[in-house]
Amino acid sequence: MGIDYSKIGFKAGIEIHQQLDTKKLFCNCPSVLRQDEPDFVVKRKLHAVAGESGEIDAAAKHEAEKEREFIYEGYDTTCLVELDEMPPYEINQEALQIALHVATFLNARILPITQIMRKTVIDGSNTSGFQRTVLIAQDGWVITKSGRVGIQSVCLEEDAARIVSRNKDSATYRLDRLGIPLIEIATFPDMKNAEHVKEVALHLGKILRSCKIKRGLGTIRQDINVSINGGDRIEIKGFQDPAMMIKTIDNEIARQQSVISSGKKVHSEVRNALPSGETEFLRPMPGAARMYPETDLPLLKISRDIINESKKTLPELREDIEKDLEKIGLNEEMIRLLFKQNKIEEFKELLNILNEPTLIAKILLVLPREIASHEKKMVSEVDEILNKDVITSVVDALRNKKISREQIKIVLERIVEGQEFEKAIEFKKHDNNVVEEEVLKIIKSKPGLSENAYMGLVMKEIKGINGREAIDMIRKLVK
């Protein structure tokens, strides 16, 4: 029997943290994760300090009591801002514009003047002992199949340093991730059940993927706040895969019900989502005591001109693009690959040259992979050779009838092998009598095959032959 979410007073909200694809938020360093050995190491100890309220936050105090030493690995792409040795630069304007795009999609009210804040974080993941965060917009909403969900806030903040190792006495972090812009979306607790939580997470993910964000594992983190009758709010951190949300939420409900039935109270805390769908205690729930104003930066003013400019550059929503691609005949797999390989804009530009959507998608997505496999090369290496300019030239040659559809792959193979473009599109004029003789030999060597099978053999053996002429010859000779 399923859970009666309404009867137990289920409430849930989501917080999504998504890396943006720009330079860092308060300096000009690149947002690139390094795999090579670090260039230097520094060591620090951090201490909890009182927030704006004059009190020390419970979560900060919990971390301070561990008295760990923190080791930071840096590179030649690490600057003094990241080491907390100089004041931050003013906020990254590109990151701000992306945040405004997201806020617009979420129907949120953009704040004309807002204060950049410091959020106390002393687990070592920030060299300064705090994370800079700024509220950009609030009071938005989205419509889902299960109803309207309110958007509490849209914030911009710095990502933390990357953990390398941790033990009882020390923790080692890498500074390459520290300061990467994160957009944080927090919903109101409007979700009606676990399935609704998953639906909202996927819906917000689609909106974010319409904007300039980083892709891949670790670039998005999702937290869920859950409560039921008789208990306080529990924050569950660490969701990478929305598929685990329903199982984890239902397990957390069962855990809370067990605590309540034993006569105890469910106290507010932060728990970590485990791969099994269970959760474990992480730390006490942080509160307002850890927030205080950033004194090294002025108030952030988001003028009407900045907002208007962001609306001019507002990207298309992914779901709208998907619908348009479906209308012109692309299948679901082709659409998925266009997004995955980030080739939507290139596809549109090529479509303006030659209005054959399926063929263009095949040239962009399928043929380079086939050639890489055949030539035993890395796909990235083939993509670098068959860049946007090369593919554009090939499609233009097809439109101007300099090459045939059947010759496209041959041209691309020649270019990958090192031929210049003009040489690659040169094909000798076939003597039909000679070609017909070759086709007859192929048919006699493998009797009893279908027309399509002979077509494949002919196209493979007789490079550059026109497909229509080939099938006509096969039909004549098979009879």
Tab-separated table of C-alpha atoms in Angstrom:
chain	number	residue	atom	x	y	z
A	1	MET	CA	0.000	0.000	0.000
A	2	GLY	CA	1.357	3.425	-0.942
A	3	ILE	CA	2.005	6.377	1.334
A	4	ASP	CA	-0.892	8.774	1.938
A	5	TYR	CA	1.208	11.938	1.667
A	6	SER	CA	-1.722	14.213	2.479
A	7	LYS	CA	-2.633	12.356	5.658
A	8	ILE	CA	0.909	12.537	7.088
A	9	GLY	CA	1.201	16.281	6.382
A	10	PHE	CA	3.996	15.834	3.840
A	11	LYS	CA	5.847	19.003	2.855
A	12	ALA	CA	8.807	19.203	0.532
A	13	GLY	CA	10.866	21.828	-1.260
A	14	ILE	CA	13.911	21.659	-3.521
A	15	GLU	CA	17.188	23.565	-3.624
A	16	ILE	CA	19.188	23.248	-6.825
A	17	HIS	CA	22.791	24.432	-7.156
A	18	GLN	CA	24.000	24.599	-10.777
A	19	GLN	CA	27.449	25.680	-12.001
A	20	LEU	CA	27.448	28.372	-14.693
A	21	ASP	CA	29.770	28.201	-17.691
A	22	THR	CA	31.680	31.445	-17.110
A	23	LYS	CA	34.803	32.665	-15.369
A	24	LYS	CA	34.713	32.711	-11.581
A	25	LEU	CA	32.210	34.860	-9.711
A	26	PHE	CA	34.503	37.350	-7.974
A	27	CYS	CA	37.762	37.134	-9.966
A	28	ASN	CA	38.882	36.586	-13.576
A	29	CYS	CA	40.262	33.070	-13.118
A	30	PRO	CA	39.031	30.297	-15.460
A	31	SER	CA	36.432	27.827	-14.175
A	32	VAL	CA	38.419	24.769	-15.245
A	33	LEU	CA	38.986	21.676	-13.112
A	34	ARG	CA	42.615	20.579	-13.375
A	35	GLN	CA	43.828	16.984	-13.481
A	36	ASP	CA	47.577	17.695	-13.293
A	37	GLU	CA	49.654	17.943	-10.137
A	38	PRO	CA	49.167	21.186	-8.152
A	39	ASP	CA	51.808	23.934	-8.295
A	40	PHE	CA	51.700	24.835	-4.595
A	41	VAL	CA	50.151	23.962	-1.244
A	42	VAL	CA	49.046	26.185	1.661
A	43	LYS	CA	47.764	25.220	5.114
A	44	ARG	CA	45.126	26.948	7.225
A	45	LYS	CA	42.980	26.626	10.335
A	46	LEU	CA	39.532	28.214	10.439
A	47	HIS	CA	37.518	29.528	13.355
A	48	ALA	CA	33.793	30.129	13.774
A	49	VAL	CA	32.735	33.780	14.158
A	50	ALA	CA	29.438	35.401	15.074
A	51	GLY	CA	27.049	36.307	12.287
A	52	GLU	CA	24.971	39.450	11.860
A	53	SER	CA	22.784	38.457	14.818
A	54	GLY	CA	25.794	38.311	17.135
A	55	GLU	CA	25.453	34.545	17.603
A	56	ILE	CA	27.654	31.705	16.350
A	57	ASP	CA	25.757	29.388	14.009
A	58	ALA	CA	25.188	25.841	15.308
A	59	ALA	CA	26.515	24.178	12.129
A	60	ALA	CA	29.637	26.384	12.170
A	61	LYS	CA	30.219	25.617	15.843
A	62	HIS	CA	29.853	21.878	15.117
A	63	GLU	CA	32.616	22.064	12.482
A	64	ALA	CA	34.881	24.269	14.625
A	65	GLU	CA	34.893	21.709	17.402
A	66	LYS	CA	36.653	19.225	15.081
A	67	GLU	CA	39.801	21.497	15.024
A	68	ARG	CA	40.957	20.192	11.667
A	69	GLU	CA	43.903	21.506	9.647
A	70	PHE	CA	43.026	22.397	6.059
A	71	ILE	CA	45.427	21.893	3.148
A	72	TYR	CA	44.790	23.749	-0.119
A	73	GLU	CA	46.285	22.737	-3.469
A	74	GLY	CA	46.562	25.520	-6.056
A	75	TYR	CA	47.683	26.108	-9.638
A	76	ASP	CA	49.008	28.874	-11.869
A	77	THR	CA	45.291	29.547	-12.547
A	78	THR	CA	44.717	30.268	-8.830
A	79	CYS	CA	44.739	33.922	-7.763
A	80	LEU	CA	45.024	35.803	-4.471
A	81	VAL	CA	41.219	36.219	-4.254
A	82	GLU	CA	40.844	32.446	-4.056
A	83	LEU	CA	43.539	32.322	-1.380
A	84	ASP	CA	41.701	35.057	0.558
A	85	GLU	CA	44.783	37.286	0.326
A	86	MET	CA	43.133	40.184	-1.513
A	87	PRO	CA	39.605	41.664	-1.812
A	88	PRO	CA	37.201	40.198	-4.388
A	89	TYR	CA	36.520	41.818	-7.764
A	90	GLU	CA	33.028	43.099	-8.500
A	91	ILE	CA	30.543	40.414	-9.515
A	92	ASN	CA	30.965	38.627	-12.865
A	93	GLN	CA	28.498	40.372	-15.206
A	94	GLU	CA	28.069	37.344	-17.484
A	95	ALA	CA	27.108	35.179	-14.495
A	96	LEU	CA	24.680	37.892	-13.361
A	97	GLN	CA	23.050	37.947	-16.804
A	98	ILE	CA	22.582	34.150	-16.763
A	99	ALA	CA	20.996	34.424	-13.302
A	100	LEU	CA	18.605	37.049	-14.691
A	101	HIS	CA	17.719	34.697	-17.570
A	102	VAL	CA	16.849	31.957	-15.076
A	103	ALA	CA	14.884	34.381	-12.873
A	104	THR	CA	12.866	35.486	-15.923
A	105	PHE	CA	12.019	31.879	-16.846
A	106	LEU	CA	10.917	31.329	-13.239
A	107	ASN	CA	8.648	34.383	-13.253
A	108	ALA	CA	10.583	35.721	-10.258
A	109	ARG	CA	10.730	39.364	-9.130
A	110	ILE	CA	14.238	40.742	-9.723
A	111	LEU	CA	15.609	42.922	-6.911
A	112	PRO	CA	16.854	46.351	-8.086
A	113	ILE	CA	19.222	46.680	-5.099
A	114	THR	CA	20.608	43.733	-3.159
A	115	GLN	CA	23.339	43.047	-0.604
A	116	ILE	CA	26.107	40.525	-1.222
A	117	MET	CA	26.352	38.417	1.917
A	118	ARG	CA	28.902	36.189	3.616
A	119	LYS	CA	27.679	32.767	4.712
A	120	THR	CA	29.870	31.181	7.415
A	121	VAL	CA	31.334	27.877	6.178
A	122	ILE	CA	34.200	26.428	8.182
A	123	ASP	CA	34.377	22.843	6.955
A	124	GLY	CA	37.446	24.002	5.033
A	125	SER	CA	35.754	24.179	1.631
A	126	ASN	CA	36.277	27.987	1.534
A	127	THR	CA	39.673	29.483	2.350
A	128	SER	CA	38.015	32.557	3.839
A	129	GLY	CA	35.736	30.642	6.184
A	130	PHE	CA	32.685	31.978	4.365
A	131	GLN	CA	30.878	31.727	1.035
A	132	ARG	CA	29.724	34.835	-0.840
A	133	THR	CA	26.086	34.718	-1.897
A	134	VAL	CA	23.639	37.271	-3.245
A	135	LEU	CA	19.856	37.192	-3.602
A	136	ILE	CA	18.950	38.089	-7.210
A	137	ALA	CA	15.183	37.445	-7.376
A	138	GLN	CA	12.318	36.007	-5.348
A	139	ASP	CA	8.605	35.110	-5.340
A	140	GLY	CA	8.479	33.282	-8.680
A	141	TRP	CA	6.552	30.228	-9.829
A	142	VAL	CA	6.428	27.353	-12.316
A	143	ILE	CA	3.501	25.270	-13.505
A	144	THR	CA	3.852	21.477	-13.375
A	145	LYS	CA	1.437	18.640	-14.166
A	146	SER	CA	0.798	18.274	-10.436
A	147	GLY	CA	0.154	21.972	-9.851
A	148	ARG	CA	1.767	25.356	-9.292
A	149	VAL	CA	5.058	25.458	-7.366
A	150	GLY	CA	6.351	28.686	-5.859
A	151	ILE	CA	9.970	29.787	-6.309
A	152	GLN	CA	11.202	31.257	-3.045
A	153	SER	CA	14.532	32.646	-4.270
A	154	VAL	CA	17.137	32.766	-7.022
A	155	CYS	CA	20.664	33.409	-5.739
A	156	LEU	CA	24.189	33.611	-7.124
A	157	GLU	CA	26.988	32.190	-5.004
A	158	GLU	CA	30.524	30.843	-5.097
A	159	ASP	CA	31.116	27.127	-5.406
A	160	ALA	CA	33.315	25.521	-2.761
A	161	ALA	CA	36.793	24.075	-3.146
A	162	ARG	CA	37.022	20.485	-4.340
A	163	ILE	CA	37.668	17.833	-1.699
A	164	VAL	CA	40.685	15.585	-2.376
A	165	SER	CA	40.935	13.677	0.900
A	166	ARG	CA	39.649	13.892	4.458
A	167	ASN	CA	40.504	12.280	7.778
A	168	LYS	CA	39.911	12.968	11.455
A	169	ASP	CA	42.624	15.641	11.788
A	170	SER	CA	42.843	17.258	8.353
A	171	ALA	CA	41.189	17.773	4.986
A	172	THR	CA	42.799	18.501	1.612
A	173	TYR	CA	41.017	20.669	-0.970
A	174	ARG	CA	41.783	21.792	-4.500
A	175	LEU	CA	41.185	25.462	-5.308
A	176	ASP	CA	40.303	25.017	-8.998
A	177	ARG	CA	36.572	24.744	-8.191
A	178	LEU	CA	36.469	27.463	-5.539
A	179	GLY	CA	34.617	30.529	-6.841
A	180	ILE	CA	32.920	28.931	-9.861
A	181	PRO	CA	29.533	30.708	-10.144
A	182	LEU	CA	26.597	28.718	-8.825
A	183	ILE	CA	22.985	29.607	-9.348
A	184	GLU	CA	20.824	28.473	-6.446
A	185	ILE	CA	17.079	27.977	-6.936
A	186	ALA	CA	14.979	27.354	-3.816
A	187	THR	CA	11.307	26.431	-4.072
A	188	PHE	CA	8.577	26.831	-1.477
A	189	PRO	CA	7.458	23.527	0.162
A	190	ASP	CA	4.658	23.095	-2.372
A	191	MET	CA	5.337	19.558	-3.564
A	192	LYS	CA	2.478	17.169	-2.879
A	193	ASN	CA	4.326	13.839	-2.946
A	194	ALA	CA	7.650	12.205	-3.831
A	195	GLU	CA	6.748	11.893	-7.524
A	196	HIS	CA	5.985	15.615	-7.611
A	197	VAL	CA	9.437	16.361	-6.156
A	198	LYS	CA	11.059	14.422	-9.001
A	199	GLU	CA	8.846	16.163	-11.589
A	200	VAL	CA	9.809	19.614	-10.302
A	201	ALA	CA	13.521	18.700	-10.238
A	202	LEU	CA	13.380	17.584	-13.883
A	203	HIS	CA	11.364	20.674	-14.870
A	204	LEU	CA	13.885	23.050	-13.261
A	205	GLY	CA	16.699	21.061	-14.854
A	206	LYS	CA	15.222	21.671	-18.314
A	207	ILE	CA	15.051	25.415	-17.642
A	208	LEU	CA	18.681	25.473	-16.462
A	209	ARG	CA	19.866	23.480	-19.505
A	210	SER	CA	18.341	26.183	-21.716
A	211	CYS	CA	20.873	28.634	-20.255
A	212	LYS	CA	24.681	28.802	-20.265
A	213	ILE	CA	25.553	26.219	-17.652
A	214	LYS	CA	28.254	23.613	-17.201
A	215	ARG	CA	27.377	20.012	-18.057
A	216	GLY	CA	28.474	16.715	-16.591
A	217	LEU	CA	28.830	14.920	-13.283
A	218	GLY	CA	29.252	17.224	-10.299
A	219	THR	CA	28.057	20.400	-12.032
A	220	ILE	CA	24.596	20.217	-10.447
A	221	ARG	CA	23.680	19.399	-6.858
A	222	GLN	CA	20.138	18.982	-5.564
A	223	ASP	CA	18.978	19.149	-1.944
A	224	ILE	CA	15.481	18.301	-0.685
A	225	ASN	CA	13.772	19.636	2.435
A	226	VAL	CA	11.228	17.198	3.885
A	227	SER	CA	8.884	17.291	6.880
A	228	ILE	CA	5.797	15.454	8.128
A	229	ASN	CA	3.337	16.026	10.989
A	230	GLY	CA	5.100	15.964	14.363
A	231	GLY	CA	8.591	16.701	13.043
A	232	ASP	CA	10.884	19.553	12.015
A	233	ARG	CA	12.330	20.136	8.563
A	234	ILE	CA	15.085	17.752	7.446
A	235	GLU	CA	17.441	18.757	4.638
A	236	ILE	CA	18.731	15.888	2.501
A	237	LYS	CA	21.846	16.705	0.474
A	238	GLY	CA	23.727	14.948	-2.286
A	239	PHE	CA	21.244	14.061	-5.026
A	240	GLN	CA	22.916	13.701	-8.427
A	241	ASP	CA	20.254	11.521	-10.021
A	242	PRO	CA	16.529	12.443	-9.818
A	243	ALA	CA	15.749	8.732	-10.207
A	244	MET	CA	16.780	8.209	-6.548
A	245	MET	CA	14.544	10.958	-5.170
A	246	ILE	CA	11.329	8.965	-4.722
A	247	LYS	CA	13.024	6.053	-2.951
A	248	THR	CA	15.064	8.342	-0.678
A	249	ILE	CA	12.083	10.519	0.254
A	250	ASP	CA	9.903	7.513	1.070
A	251	ASN	CA	12.711	6.021	3.182
A	252	GLU	CA	13.118	9.346	5.003
A	253	ILE	CA	9.376	9.467	5.705
A	254	ALA	CA	9.602	5.957	7.191
A	255	ARG	CA	12.596	6.997	9.332
A	256	GLN	CA	10.803	10.068	10.661
A	257	GLN	CA	7.637	8.055	11.386
A	258	SER	CA	9.737	5.531	13.327
A	259	VAL	CA	11.285	8.316	15.440
A	260	ILE	CA	7.866	9.885	16.145
A	261	SER	CA	6.226	6.529	17.006
A	262	SER	CA	8.941	5.913	19.608
A	263	GLY	CA	7.875	9.076	21.402
A	264	LYS	CA	10.826	11.183	20.273
A	265	LYS	CA	10.860	14.411	18.281
A	266	VAL	CA	12.344	14.721	14.780
A	267	HIS	CA	14.813	17.569	15.220
A	268	SER	CA	15.883	19.698	12.286
A	269	GLU	CA	19.206	18.531	10.809
A	270	VAL	CA	21.132	18.034	7.575
A	271	ARG	CA	21.405	14.470	6.293
A	272	ASN	CA	23.365	12.972	3.428
A	273	ALA	CA	21.674	10.920	0.678
A	274	LEU	CA	23.314	7.513	0.279
A	275	PRO	CA	23.340	5.398	-2.929
A	276	SER	CA	21.121	2.837	-1.164
A	277	GLY	CA	18.290	5.357	-0.764
A	278	GLU	CA	18.928	5.699	2.968
A	279	THR	CA	20.250	8.874	4.656
A	280	GLU	CA	22.831	9.551	7.368
A	281	PHE	CA	23.396	12.458	9.775
A	282	LEU	CA	25.729	15.118	8.368
A	283	ARG	CA	25.482	18.168	10.669
A	284	PRO	CA	23.018	20.381	12.544
A	285	MET	CA	20.745	22.562	10.436
A	286	PRO	CA	22.400	25.937	9.764
A	287	GLY	CA	20.421	29.076	10.558
A	288	ALA	CA	20.367	32.823	9.993
A	289	ALA	CA	23.206	33.311	12.516
A	290	ARG	CA	25.792	32.379	9.879
A	291	MET	CA	24.869	35.230	7.485
A	292	TYR	CA	26.426	38.691	7.567
A	293	PRO	CA	27.082	41.414	4.940
A	294	GLU	CA	30.076	41.352	2.591
A	295	THR	CA	32.081	44.468	3.563
A	296	ASP	CA	34.542	44.395	0.627
A	297	LEU	CA	31.895	44.901	-2.065
A	298	PRO	CA	29.251	47.604	-2.669
A	299	LEU	CA	25.530	46.974	-2.898
A	300	LEU	CA	24.644	45.199	-6.133
A	301	LYS	CA	22.411	47.419	-8.261
A	302	ILE	CA	20.462	45.695	-11.027
A	303	SER	CA	19.205	48.561	-13.171
A	304	ARG	CA	16.283	48.512	-15.583
A	305	ASP	CA	18.825	48.715	-18.438
A	306	ILE	CA	20.585	45.549	-17.192
A	307	ILE	CA	17.243	43.719	-16.932
A	308	ASN	CA	16.178	44.860	-20.422
A	309	GLU	CA	19.507	43.733	-21.861
A	310	SER	CA	19.087	40.301	-20.245
A	311	LYS	CA	15.633	39.967	-21.849
A	312	LYS	CA	17.116	40.755	-25.284
A	313	THR	CA	19.574	37.874	-24.881
A	314	LEU	CA	17.070	35.454	-23.317
A	315	PRO	CA	17.732	31.978	-24.770
A	316	GLU	CA	15.006	29.698	-26.084
A	317	LEU	CA	13.654	27.161	-23.632
A	318	ARG	CA	14.892	23.661	-24.364
A	319	GLU	CA	11.358	22.229	-24.500
A	320	ASP	CA	10.399	24.795	-27.169
A	321	ILE	CA	13.467	23.873	-29.237
A	322	GLU	CA	12.624	20.161	-28.868
A	323	LYS	CA	9.086	20.762	-30.172
A	324	ASP	CA	10.428	22.703	-33.172
A	325	LEU	CA	12.918	19.929	-33.994
A	326	GLU	CA	10.177	17.301	-33.778
A	327	LYS	CA	8.041	19.331	-36.191
A	328	ILE	CA	10.769	19.286	-38.850
A	329	GLY	CA	11.103	15.501	-38.614
A	330	LEU	CA	13.999	14.758	-36.257
A	331	ASN	CA	13.581	11.707	-34.052
A	332	GLU	CA	14.065	11.698	-30.283
A	333	GLU	CA	17.584	10.245	-30.428
A	334	MET	CA	18.825	12.864	-32.921
A	335	ILE	CA	17.376	15.644	-30.762
A	336	ARG	CA	19.036	14.210	-27.647
A	337	LEU	CA	22.410	14.028	-29.416
A	338	LEU	CA	22.147	17.602	-30.696
A	339	PHE	CA	21.717	18.810	-27.130
A	340	LYS	CA	24.315	16.446	-25.685
A	341	GLN	CA	26.950	17.510	-28.221
A	342	ASN	CA	25.910	21.177	-27.907
A	343	LYS	CA	25.312	21.512	-31.655
A	344	ILE	CA	21.871	23.104	-31.791
A	345	GLU	CA	23.119	26.439	-33.150
A	346	GLU	CA	25.405	24.775	-35.693
A	347	PHE	CA	22.482	22.606	-36.828
A	348	LYS	CA	20.284	25.680	-37.333
A	349	GLU	CA	22.979	27.476	-39.336
A	350	LEU	CA	23.502	24.457	-41.608
A	351	LEU	CA	19.745	24.141	-42.075
A	352	ASN	CA	19.760	27.648	-43.548
A	353	ILE	CA	22.199	26.395	-46.206
A	354	LEU	CA	20.406	23.127	-46.981
A	355	ASN	CA	16.899	22.460	-45.687
A	356	GLU	CA	17.253	18.719	-45.120
A	357	PRO	CA	17.073	18.261	-41.318
A	358	THR	CA	17.722	14.499	-41.109
A	359	LEU	CA	20.679	14.654	-43.502
A	360	ILE	CA	22.198	17.645	-41.659
A	361	ALA	CA	21.823	15.843	-38.328
A	362	LYS	CA	23.488	12.747	-39.803
A	363	ILE	CA	26.432	14.800	-41.112
A	364	LEU	CA	26.868	16.516	-37.742
A	365	LEU	CA	26.261	13.631	-35.353
A	366	VAL	CA	26.602	10.236	-37.021
A	367	LEU	CA	29.230	10.367	-39.783
A	368	PRO	CA	32.087	11.801	-37.648
A	369	ARG	CA	31.581	8.938	-35.127
A	370	GLU	CA	31.532	6.313	-37.890
A	371	ILE	CA	34.711	7.774	-39.389
A	372	ALA	CA	36.440	7.915	-35.992
A	373	SER	CA	35.631	4.225	-35.464
A	374	HIS	CA	36.781	3.228	-38.940
A	375	GLU	CA	39.988	5.284	-38.780
A	376	LYS	CA	40.658	4.219	-35.159
A	377	LYS	CA	40.851	7.822	-34.021
A	378	MET	CA	39.443	9.592	-30.974
A	379	VAL	CA	36.042	11.192	-31.614
A	380	SER	CA	37.397	14.468	-30.216
A	381	GLU	CA	40.256	14.363	-32.733
A	382	VAL	CA	37.857	13.826	-35.658
A	383	ASP	CA	35.550	16.588	-34.356
A	384	GLU	CA	38.508	18.970	-34.250
A	385	ILE	CA	39.351	18.207	-37.901
A	386	LEU	CA	35.711	18.264	-39.037
A	387	ASN	CA	35.045	21.607	-37.382
A	388	LYS	CA	32.184	23.992	-38.069
A	389	ASP	CA	33.913	25.606	-41.062
A	390	VAL	CA	34.686	22.248	-42.704
A	391	ILE	CA	31.146	20.881	-42.234
A	392	THR	CA	29.695	24.151	-43.554
A	393	SER	CA	31.878	23.899	-46.676
A	394	VAL	CA	30.797	20.280	-47.277
A	395	VAL	CA	27.091	21.112	-46.940
A	396	ASP	CA	27.541	24.112	-49.245
A	397	ALA	CA	29.258	21.872	-51.826
A	398	LEU	CA	26.306	19.485	-51.643
A	399	ARG	CA	23.819	22.319	-52.135
A	400	ASN	CA	25.751	23.566	-55.189
A	401	LYS	CA	25.859	20.006	-56.619
A	402	LYS	CA	29.658	19.830	-56.493
A	403	ILE	CA	29.247	16.518	-54.663
A	404	SER	CA	26.383	14.029	-54.292
A	405	ARG	CA	24.758	12.775	-51.090
A	406	GLU	CA	26.567	9.473	-51.521
A	407	GLN	CA	29.929	11.247	-51.673
A	408	ILE	CA	29.568	13.157	-48.371
A	409	LYS	CA	31.119	10.473	-46.168
A	410	ILE	CA	33.953	9.931	-48.658
A	411	VAL	CA	34.719	13.658	-48.616
A	412	LEU	CA	34.749	13.727	-44.819
A	413	GLU	CA	37.014	10.641	-44.708
A	414	ARG	CA	39.442	12.263	-47.140
A	415	ILE	CA	39.592	15.427	-45.017
A	416	VAL	CA	40.241	13.390	-41.870
A	417	GLU	CA	43.028	11.579	-43.734
A	418	GLY	CA	44.641	14.963	-44.441
A	419	GLN	CA	43.435	16.027	-47.891
A	420	GLU	CA	42.684	19.706	-48.578
A	421	PHE	CA	39.004	20.477	-49.073
A	422	GLU	CA	39.194	21.273	-52.800
A	423	LYS	CA	41.053	18.021	-53.450
A	424	ALA	CA	38.651	16.038	-51.242
A	425	ILE	CA	35.600	17.033	-53.296
A	426	GLU	CA	37.169	16.004	-56.618
A	427	PHE	CA	35.603	12.898	-58.170
A	428	LYS	CA	36.282	11.326	-61.536
A	429	LYS	CA	33.338	11.089	-63.927
A	430	HIS	CA	32.323	7.432	-64.058
A	431	ASP	CA	32.024	5.680	-67.427
A	432	ASN	CA	28.601	4.018	-67.169
A	433	ASN	CA	29.656	0.999	-69.241
A	434	VAL	CA	32.644	0.352	-66.981
A	435	VAL	CA	30.565	0.911	-63.840
A	436	GLU	CA	27.839	-1.434	-65.075
A	437	GLU	CA	30.454	-4.119	-65.659
A	438	GLU	CA	31.743	-3.663	-62.081
A	439	VAL	CA	28.194	-3.853	-60.678
A	440	LEU	CA	27.571	-7.083	-62.625
A	441	LYS	CA	30.735	-8.619	-61.140
A	442	ILE	CA	29.550	-7.768	-57.626
A	443	ILE	CA	26.118	-9.320	-58.248
A	444	LYS	CA	27.617	-12.509	-59.719
A	445	SER	CA	30.064	-12.857	-56.806
A	446	LYS	CA	27.208	-12.890	-54.284
A	447	PRO	CA	24.045	-14.252	-55.931
A	448	GLY	CA	20.637	-14.147	-54.269
A	449	LEU	CA	21.010	-10.943	-52.203
A	450	SER	CA	18.409	-8.198	-51.925
A	451	GLU	CA	18.626	-4.924	-53.843
A	452	ASN	CA	19.575	-3.068	-50.670
A	453	ALA	CA	22.358	-5.521	-49.893
A	454	TYR	CA	23.798	-5.122	-53.419
A	455	MET	CA	23.456	-1.355	-53.049
A	456	GLY	CA	25.629	-1.413	-49.929
A	457	LEU	CA	28.304	-3.499	-51.678
A	458	VAL	CA	28.290	-1.284	-54.790
A	459	MET	CA	28.571	1.948	-52.781
A	460	LYS	CA	31.468	0.446	-50.825
A	461	GLU	CA	33.374	-0.834	-53.855
A	462	ILE	CA	32.738	1.963	-56.364
A	463	LYS	CA	33.630	5.184	-54.573
A	464	GLY	CA	31.624	8.254	-55.530
A	465	ILE	CA	29.007	6.490	-57.651
A	466	ASN	CA	25.651	8.241	-57.812
A	467	GLY	CA	23.143	6.335	-55.677
A	468	ARG	CA	20.212	6.699	-58.051
A	469	GLU	CA	22.263	5.442	-60.980
A	470	ALA	CA	23.560	2.543	-58.881
A	471	ILE	CA	20.112	1.291	-57.842
A	472	ASP	CA	18.846	1.563	-61.433
A	473	MET	CA	21.764	-0.600	-62.639
A	474	ILE	CA	21.231	-3.157	-59.872
A	475	ARG	CA	17.501	-3.475	-60.662
A	476	LYS	CA	18.263	-3.944	-64.350
A	477	LEU	CA	21.018	-6.523	-63.804
A	478	VAL	CA	19.262	-8.529	-61.066
A	479	LYS	CA	16.324	-9.144	-63.417
